[in-house]
């Protein structure tokens, strides 16, 4: 299971994202992302370029609340040249914008709303959405499992796994404990994102630095994989 470190807090890219990226580069993370809001486009461009140069896979997650803003964010993703675009719900129009850019697309399944985003939808609806995404040529889905308003998060993960088959399942939003990471791995998630829990120091409360928080997450992710293998 992959850990995607998001340079975000409360669904916004942090203002000092470039400085924080410099801090965590020695960890040689393989997956680093940001949101489409919080800083200006020039900063996003510099951030995407530095992530690319680090050798990591770059992610941009759409949190724009209107359909047209979400499509504009897809256009920004093309300009930035990110590797993977997360979020949004208009699959057909987003794919038209992405065109032959080579960007892999992971739309939101279920019924996301608001900012910070909450997720509506039953397991059967999540599974149906994922099956449709695969039929439409998406690389996988972005599931806000721990933002669910009326369903058990792990049941949603299992439903998405059924719907996606072998495609890539990313669980984003409000992941903040080692127990959650272990549960996601058991349920079949391919990746999870964490941002806020690093920046507010709540993931590893005994740790005092961002680097230590991120390293603790990586260690717990590796431990979850080893436990499952055993």
PDB file of C-alpha atoms in Angstrom:
ATOM      1  CA  UNK A   1       0.000   0.000   0.000  1.00  0.00           C
ATOM      2  CA  UNK A   2       1.294   3.425  -0.949  1.00  0.00           C
ATOM      3  CA  UNK A   3       1.435   6.470   1.331  1.00  0.00           C
ATOM      4  CA  UNK A   4       0.683   9.688  -0.555  1.00  0.00           C
ATOM      5  CA  UNK A   5       1.940  12.665   1.431  1.00  0.00           C
ATOM      6  CA  UNK A   6      -0.285  15.654   0.762  1.00  0.00           C
ATOM      7  CA  UNK A   7       1.201  19.109   1.271  1.00  0.00           C
ATOM      8  CA  UNK A   8      -2.199  20.217   2.512  1.00  0.00           C
ATOM      9  CA  UNK A   9      -4.099  21.121   5.639  1.00  0.00           C
ATOM     10  CA  UNK A  10      -7.887  21.373   5.931  1.00  0.00           C
ATOM     11  CA  UNK A  11      -8.245  20.684   2.203  1.00  0.00           C
ATOM     12  CA  UNK A  12      -5.930  23.493   1.109  1.00  0.00           C
ATOM     13  CA  UNK A  13      -2.326  23.463  -0.073  1.00  0.00           C
ATOM     14  CA  UNK A  14      -0.168  24.932   2.695  1.00  0.00           C
ATOM     15  CA  UNK A  15       1.358  28.348   2.030  1.00  0.00           C
ATOM     16  CA  UNK A  16       4.919  27.149   2.719  1.00  0.00           C
ATOM     17  CA  UNK A  17       4.589  24.008   0.594  1.00  0.00           C
ATOM     18  CA  UNK A  18       7.902  24.595  -1.198  1.00  0.00           C
ATOM     19  CA  UNK A  19       9.830  24.894   2.060  1.00  0.00           C
ATOM     20  CA  UNK A  20       8.183  21.786   3.496  1.00  0.00           C
ATOM     21  CA  UNK A  21       8.956  19.851   0.325  1.00  0.00           C
ATOM     22  CA  UNK A  22      12.621  20.729   0.781  1.00  0.00           C
ATOM     23  CA  UNK A  23      12.446  19.415   4.361  1.00  0.00           C
ATOM     24  CA  UNK A  24      11.054  16.010   3.436  1.00  0.00           C
ATOM     25  CA  UNK A  25      13.099  15.383   0.278  1.00  0.00           C
ATOM     26  CA  UNK A  26      15.735  13.355   2.208  1.00  0.00           C
ATOM     27  CA  UNK A  27      12.989  10.803   2.996  1.00  0.00           C
ATOM     28  CA  UNK A  28      12.785  10.020  -0.749  1.00  0.00           C
ATOM     29  CA  UNK A  29       8.998   9.686  -0.740  1.00  0.00           C
ATOM     30  CA  UNK A  30       7.575   8.077  -3.864  1.00  0.00           C
ATOM     31  CA  UNK A  31       4.149   9.795  -3.777  1.00  0.00           C
ATOM     32  CA  UNK A  32       3.585  13.512  -3.077  1.00  0.00           C
ATOM     33  CA  UNK A  33       0.497  15.598  -3.729  1.00  0.00           C
ATOM     34  CA  UNK A  34      -1.310  18.889  -3.239  1.00  0.00           C
ATOM     35  CA  UNK A  35      -4.758  20.438  -3.680  1.00  0.00           C
ATOM     36  CA  UNK A  36      -5.890  22.820  -6.395  1.00  0.00           C
ATOM     37  CA  UNK A  37      -6.545  25.594  -3.863  1.00  0.00           C
ATOM     38  CA  UNK A  38      -4.546  27.414  -1.200  1.00  0.00           C
ATOM     39  CA  UNK A  39      -1.694  28.925  -3.214  1.00  0.00           C
ATOM     40  CA  UNK A  40      -1.408  30.671  -6.573  1.00  0.00           C
ATOM     41  CA  UNK A  41      -0.790  28.911  -9.869  1.00  0.00           C
ATOM     42  CA  UNK A  42       2.855  30.005 -10.026  1.00  0.00           C
ATOM     43  CA  UNK A  43       3.524  28.309  -6.687  1.00  0.00           C
ATOM     44  CA  UNK A  44       1.677  25.188  -7.834  1.00  0.00           C
ATOM     45  CA  UNK A  45       3.790  25.145 -10.981  1.00  0.00           C
ATOM     46  CA  UNK A  46       7.017  25.363  -8.994  1.00  0.00           C
ATOM     47  CA  UNK A  47       5.774  22.697  -6.608  1.00  0.00           C
ATOM     48  CA  UNK A  48       4.838  20.276  -9.396  1.00  0.00           C
ATOM     49  CA  UNK A  49       8.208  20.780 -11.053  1.00  0.00           C
ATOM     50  CA  UNK A  50      10.143  20.152  -7.829  1.00  0.00           C
ATOM     51  CA  UNK A  51       8.142  17.006  -7.087  1.00  0.00           C
ATOM     52  CA  UNK A  52       8.896  15.790 -10.599  1.00  0.00           C
ATOM     53  CA  UNK A  53      12.607  16.456 -10.179  1.00  0.00           C
ATOM     54  CA  UNK A  54      12.603  14.546  -6.883  1.00  0.00           C
ATOM     55  CA  UNK A  55      11.546  11.413  -8.740  1.00  0.00           C
ATOM     56  CA  UNK A  56       8.211  11.112  -6.916  1.00  0.00           C
ATOM     57  CA  UNK A  57       4.833  10.610  -8.560  1.00  0.00           C
ATOM     58  CA  UNK A  58       2.873  13.884  -8.369  1.00  0.00           C
ATOM     59  CA  UNK A  59      -0.808  14.139  -7.446  1.00  0.00           C
ATOM     60  CA  UNK A  60      -3.245  17.034  -7.615  1.00  0.00           C
ATOM     61  CA  UNK A  61      -6.597  16.620  -5.883  1.00  0.00           C
ATOM     62  CA  UNK A  62      -9.567  18.723  -6.941  1.00  0.00           C
ATOM     63  CA  UNK A  63     -11.577  20.267  -4.122  1.00  0.00           C
ATOM     64  CA  UNK A  64     -13.360  22.939  -6.170  1.00  0.00           C
ATOM     65  CA  UNK A  65     -17.028  22.855  -5.231  1.00  0.00           C
ATOM     66  CA  UNK A  66     -18.688  23.843  -8.505  1.00  0.00           C
ATOM     67  CA  UNK A  67     -18.706  21.631 -11.639  1.00  0.00           C
ATOM     68  CA  UNK A  68     -17.119  24.319 -13.804  1.00  0.00           C
ATOM     69  CA  UNK A  69     -14.405  25.084 -11.247  1.00  0.00           C
ATOM     70  CA  UNK A  70     -13.585  21.367 -11.097  1.00  0.00           C
ATOM     71  CA  UNK A  71     -13.161  21.306 -14.871  1.00  0.00           C
ATOM     72  CA  UNK A  72     -10.955  24.388 -14.689  1.00  0.00           C
ATOM     73  CA  UNK A  73      -8.847  22.525 -12.154  1.00  0.00           C
ATOM     74  CA  UNK A  74      -8.417  19.705 -14.665  1.00  0.00           C
ATOM     75  CA  UNK A  75      -7.082  22.289 -17.122  1.00  0.00           C
ATOM     76  CA  UNK A  76      -4.633  23.458 -14.467  1.00  0.00           C
ATOM     77  CA  UNK A  77      -3.500  19.859 -13.970  1.00  0.00           C
ATOM     78  CA  UNK A  78      -2.673  19.643 -17.670  1.00  0.00           C
ATOM     79  CA  UNK A  79      -0.721  22.915 -17.489  1.00  0.00           C
ATOM     80  CA  UNK A  80       1.203  21.690 -14.462  1.00  0.00           C
ATOM     81  CA  UNK A  81       1.921  18.306 -15.978  1.00  0.00           C
ATOM     82  CA  UNK A  82       1.071  16.290 -12.867  1.00  0.00           C
ATOM     83  CA  UNK A  83       1.102  12.509 -13.059  1.00  0.00           C
ATOM     84  CA  UNK A  84      -2.249  11.828 -11.424  1.00  0.00           C
ATOM     85  CA  UNK A  85      -5.431  13.872 -11.024  1.00  0.00           C
ATOM     86  CA  UNK A  86      -7.752  13.044  -8.134  1.00  0.00           C
ATOM     87  CA  UNK A  87     -11.330  14.147  -7.567  1.00  0.00           C
ATOM     88  CA  UNK A  88     -14.109  15.700  -9.554  1.00  0.00           C
ATOM     89  CA  UNK A  89     -17.180  13.817 -10.721  1.00  0.00           C
ATOM     90  CA  UNK A  90     -17.670  14.757 -14.385  1.00  0.00           C
ATOM     91  CA  UNK A  91     -15.655  11.901 -15.861  1.00  0.00           C
ATOM     92  CA  UNK A  92     -16.444  12.440 -19.525  1.00  0.00           C
ATOM     93  CA  UNK A  93     -15.652  16.151 -19.661  1.00  0.00           C
ATOM     94  CA  UNK A  94     -12.595  15.782 -17.446  1.00  0.00           C
ATOM     95  CA  UNK A  95     -11.191  13.069 -19.682  1.00  0.00           C
ATOM     96  CA  UNK A  96     -11.781  15.298 -22.691  1.00  0.00           C
ATOM     97  CA  UNK A  97      -9.704  18.012 -21.023  1.00  0.00           C
ATOM     98  CA  UNK A  98      -6.950  15.574 -20.049  1.00  0.00           C
ATOM     99  CA  UNK A  99      -6.868  14.272 -23.613  1.00  0.00           C
ATOM    100  CA  UNK A 100      -3.511  12.720 -24.498  1.00  0.00           C
ATOM    101  CA  UNK A 101      -1.663  14.435 -21.616  1.00  0.00           C
ATOM    102  CA  UNK A 102      -0.826  11.089 -20.037  1.00  0.00           C
ATOM    103  CA  UNK A 103      -2.397  12.117 -16.717  1.00  0.00           C
ATOM    104  CA  UNK A 104      -4.095   9.213 -14.918  1.00  0.00           C
ATOM    105  CA  UNK A 105      -7.547  10.112 -13.639  1.00  0.00           C
ATOM    106  CA  UNK A 106      -9.112   9.024 -10.322  1.00  0.00           C
ATOM    107  CA  UNK A 107     -12.566  10.621  -9.908  1.00  0.00           C
ATOM    108  CA  UNK A 108     -14.488  10.820  -6.649  1.00  0.00           C
ATOM    109  CA  UNK A 109     -16.954   7.982  -6.181  1.00  0.00           C
ATOM    110  CA  UNK A 110     -20.117   8.447  -4.150  1.00  0.00           C
ATOM    111  CA  UNK A 111     -21.638  11.883  -3.616  1.00  0.00           C
ATOM    112  CA  UNK A 112     -19.062  14.412  -2.369  1.00  0.00           C
ATOM    113  CA  UNK A 113     -20.209  17.846  -1.232  1.00  0.00           C
ATOM    114  CA  UNK A 114     -19.019  20.953   0.607  1.00  0.00           C
ATOM    115  CA  UNK A 115     -15.589  22.128   1.698  1.00  0.00           C
ATOM    116  CA  UNK A 116     -14.013  20.413   3.555  1.00  0.00           C
ATOM    117  CA  UNK A 117     -15.592  17.681   1.490  1.00  0.00           C
ATOM    118  CA  UNK A 118     -18.009  15.163   3.000  1.00  0.00           C
ATOM    119  CA  UNK A 119     -19.108  11.940   1.290  1.00  0.00           C
ATOM    120  CA  UNK A 120     -22.582  10.582   0.829  1.00  0.00           C
ATOM    121  CA  UNK A 121     -23.447   7.208  -0.652  1.00  0.00           C
ATOM    122  CA  UNK A 122     -24.138   3.577   0.245  1.00  0.00           C
ATOM    123  CA  UNK A 123     -21.696   0.722  -0.428  1.00  0.00           C
ATOM    124  CA  UNK A 124     -23.751  -0.514  -3.383  1.00  0.00           C
ATOM    125  CA  UNK A 125     -23.645   2.968  -4.936  1.00  0.00           C
ATOM    126  CA  UNK A 126     -19.888   3.201  -4.406  1.00  0.00           C
ATOM    127  CA  UNK A 127     -19.396  -0.170  -6.078  1.00  0.00           C
ATOM    128  CA  UNK A 128     -21.607   0.824  -9.022  1.00  0.00           C
ATOM    129  CA  UNK A 129     -19.738   4.096  -9.500  1.00  0.00           C
ATOM    130  CA  UNK A 130     -16.402   2.282  -9.522  1.00  0.00           C
ATOM    131  CA  UNK A 131     -17.594  -0.214 -12.118  1.00  0.00           C
ATOM    132  CA  UNK A 132     -18.727   2.670 -14.307  1.00  0.00           C
ATOM    133  CA  UNK A 133     -15.411   4.492 -13.904  1.00  0.00           C
ATOM    134  CA  UNK A 134     -13.510   1.430 -15.089  1.00  0.00           C
ATOM    135  CA  UNK A 135     -15.819   1.084 -18.079  1.00  0.00           C
ATOM    136  CA  UNK A 136     -15.059   4.743 -18.868  1.00  0.00           C
ATOM    137  CA  UNK A 137     -11.315   4.126 -18.835  1.00  0.00           C
ATOM    138  CA  UNK A 138     -10.366   5.666 -15.491  1.00  0.00           C
ATOM    139  CA  UNK A 139      -7.247   4.468 -13.695  1.00  0.00           C
ATOM    140  CA  UNK A 140      -9.145   3.969 -10.436  1.00  0.00           C
ATOM    141  CA  UNK A 141     -11.013   6.081  -7.885  1.00  0.00           C
ATOM    142  CA  UNK A 142     -10.510   8.572  -5.065  1.00  0.00           C
ATOM    143  CA  UNK A 143     -12.631   7.448  -2.115  1.00  0.00           C
ATOM    144  CA  UNK A 144     -13.267   9.804   0.818  1.00  0.00           C
ATOM    145  CA  UNK A 145     -14.036   6.864   3.084  1.00  0.00           C
ATOM    146  CA  UNK A 146     -13.391   8.555   6.423  1.00  0.00           C
ATOM    147  CA  UNK A 147     -15.458  11.553   5.347  1.00  0.00           C
ATOM    148  CA  UNK A 148     -18.565   9.365   4.961  1.00  0.00           C
ATOM    149  CA  UNK A 149     -21.753  10.828   6.419  1.00  0.00           C
ATOM    150  CA  UNK A 150     -23.974   7.739   6.532  1.00  0.00           C
ATOM    151  CA  UNK A 151     -21.924   4.579   5.934  1.00  0.00           C
ATOM    152  CA  UNK A 152     -19.128   2.624   7.569  1.00  0.00           C
ATOM    153  CA  UNK A 153     -15.820   3.738   6.009  1.00  0.00           C
ATOM    154  CA  UNK A 154     -14.338   0.255   5.716  1.00  0.00           C
ATOM    155  CA  UNK A 155     -17.492  -1.114   4.106  1.00  0.00           C
ATOM    156  CA  UNK A 156     -17.144   1.623   1.493  1.00  0.00           C
ATOM    157  CA  UNK A 157     -13.519   0.625   0.874  1.00  0.00           C
ATOM    158  CA  UNK A 158     -14.538  -3.012   0.399  1.00  0.00           C
ATOM    159  CA  UNK A 159     -17.307  -1.965  -1.983  1.00  0.00           C
ATOM    160  CA  UNK A 160     -14.916   0.160  -4.017  1.00  0.00           C
ATOM    161  CA  UNK A 161     -12.461  -2.742  -4.151  1.00  0.00           C
ATOM    162  CA  UNK A 162     -15.165  -5.006  -5.583  1.00  0.00           C
ATOM    163  CA  UNK A 163     -16.121  -2.431  -8.164  1.00  0.00           C
ATOM    164  CA  UNK A 164     -12.584  -1.611  -9.270  1.00  0.00           C
ATOM    165  CA  UNK A 165     -11.211  -5.114  -9.664  1.00  0.00           C
ATOM    166  CA  UNK A 166      -7.450  -4.660  -9.983  1.00  0.00           C
ATOM    167  CA  UNK A 167      -7.575  -0.920 -10.618  1.00  0.00           C
ATOM    168  CA  UNK A 168      -5.996   1.531  -8.155  1.00  0.00           C
ATOM    169  CA  UNK A 169      -8.000   2.468  -5.058  1.00  0.00           C
ATOM    170  CA  UNK A 170      -6.941   5.639  -3.226  1.00  0.00           C
ATOM    171  CA  UNK A 171      -8.500   6.482   0.144  1.00  0.00           C
ATOM    172  CA  UNK A 172      -8.239  10.194   0.884  1.00  0.00           C
ATOM    173  CA  UNK A 173      -9.262  12.481   3.703  1.00  0.00           C
ATOM    174  CA  UNK A 174      -9.176  12.214   7.512  1.00  0.00           C
ATOM    175  CA  UNK A 175      -6.756   9.289   7.742  1.00  0.00           C
ATOM    176  CA  UNK A 176      -4.876   9.994  10.978  1.00  0.00           C
ATOM    177  CA  UNK A 177      -4.013   6.787  12.874  1.00  0.00           C
ATOM    178  CA  UNK A 178      -2.010   3.587  12.485  1.00  0.00           C
ATOM    179  CA  UNK A 179      -5.196   1.571  13.119  1.00  0.00           C
ATOM    180  CA  UNK A 180      -6.869   3.241  10.150  1.00  0.00           C
ATOM    181  CA  UNK A 181      -3.885   2.471   7.942  1.00  0.00           C
ATOM    182  CA  UNK A 182      -3.977  -1.196   8.968  1.00  0.00           C
ATOM    183  CA  UNK A 183      -7.736  -1.382   8.388  1.00  0.00           C
ATOM    184  CA  UNK A 184      -7.413   0.179   4.933  1.00  0.00           C
ATOM    185  CA  UNK A 185      -4.744  -2.320   3.979  1.00  0.00           C
ATOM    186  CA  UNK A 186      -6.895  -5.217   5.165  1.00  0.00           C
ATOM    187  CA  UNK A 187      -9.885  -3.895   3.207  1.00  0.00           C
ATOM    188  CA  UNK A 188      -7.927  -3.709  -0.044  1.00  0.00           C
ATOM    189  CA  UNK A 189      -6.893  -0.071  -0.485  1.00  0.00           C
ATOM    190  CA  UNK A 190      -3.906   0.492  -2.765  1.00  0.00           C
ATOM    191  CA  UNK A 191      -3.016   3.897  -1.330  1.00  0.00           C
ATOM    192  CA  UNK A 192      -4.028   6.484   1.241  1.00  0.00           C
ATOM    193  CA  UNK A 193      -3.378  10.189   1.643  1.00  0.00           C
ATOM    194  CA  UNK A 194      -2.397  12.092   4.783  1.00  0.00           C
ATOM    195  CA  UNK A 195      -1.790  15.815   5.095  1.00  0.00           C
ATOM    196  CA  UNK A 196      -3.510  17.540   8.011  1.00  0.00           C
ATOM    197  CA  UNK A 197      -2.521  14.934  10.611  1.00  0.00           C
ATOM    198  CA  UNK A 198       1.133  15.664   9.835  1.00  0.00           C
ATOM    199  CA  UNK A 199       0.827  19.427  10.023  1.00  0.00           C
ATOM    200  CA  UNK A 200      -1.208  19.544  13.219  1.00  0.00           C
ATOM    201  CA  UNK A 201       1.096  16.971  14.828  1.00  0.00           C
ATOM    202  CA  UNK A 202      -1.740  14.582  15.666  1.00  0.00           C
ATOM    203  CA  UNK A 203      -0.500  11.481  13.852  1.00  0.00           C
ATOM    204  CA  UNK A 204       2.492  10.873  16.125  1.00  0.00           C
ATOM    205  CA  UNK A 205       1.831  13.122  19.110  1.00  0.00           C
ATOM    206  CA  UNK A 206       5.202  12.392  20.708  1.00  0.00           C
ATOM    207  CA  UNK A 207       7.039  13.636  17.619  1.00  0.00           C
ATOM    208  CA  UNK A 208       7.960  17.281  17.216  1.00  0.00           C
ATOM    209  CA  UNK A 209       8.864  17.636  13.548  1.00  0.00           C
ATOM    210  CA  UNK A 210       7.144  17.223  10.211  1.00  0.00           C
ATOM    211  CA  UNK A 211       9.878  14.849   9.079  1.00  0.00           C
ATOM    212  CA  UNK A 212       9.329  12.640  12.134  1.00  0.00           C
ATOM    213  CA  UNK A 213       5.553  12.594  11.546  1.00  0.00           C
ATOM    214  CA  UNK A 214       6.008  11.504   7.933  1.00  0.00           C
ATOM    215  CA  UNK A 215       8.584   8.876   8.881  1.00  0.00           C
ATOM    216  CA  UNK A 216       6.177   7.451  11.468  1.00  0.00           C
ATOM    217  CA  UNK A 217       3.456   7.107   8.841  1.00  0.00           C
ATOM    218  CA  UNK A 218       5.837   5.349   6.475  1.00  0.00           C
ATOM    219  CA  UNK A 219       6.835   2.945   9.250  1.00  0.00           C
ATOM    220  CA  UNK A 220       3.202   2.133  10.096  1.00  0.00           C
ATOM    221  CA  UNK A 221       2.390   1.622   6.418  1.00  0.00           C
ATOM    222  CA  UNK A 222       5.274  -0.847   6.111  1.00  0.00           C
ATOM    223  CA  UNK A 223       4.182  -2.601   9.322  1.00  0.00           C
ATOM    224  CA  UNK A 224       0.649  -3.038   7.988  1.00  0.00           C
ATOM    225  CA  UNK A 225       2.016  -4.688   4.864  1.00  0.00           C
ATOM    226  CA  UNK A 226       4.275  -7.020   6.852  1.00  0.00           C
ATOM    227  CA  UNK A 227       1.430  -8.028   9.172  1.00  0.00           C
ATOM    228  CA  UNK A 228      -0.769  -8.924   6.228  1.00  0.00           C
ATOM    229  CA  UNK A 229       2.022 -10.916   4.574  1.00  0.00           C
ATOM    230  CA  UNK A 230       2.571 -12.845   7.795  1.00  0.00           C
TER     231      UNK A 230
END
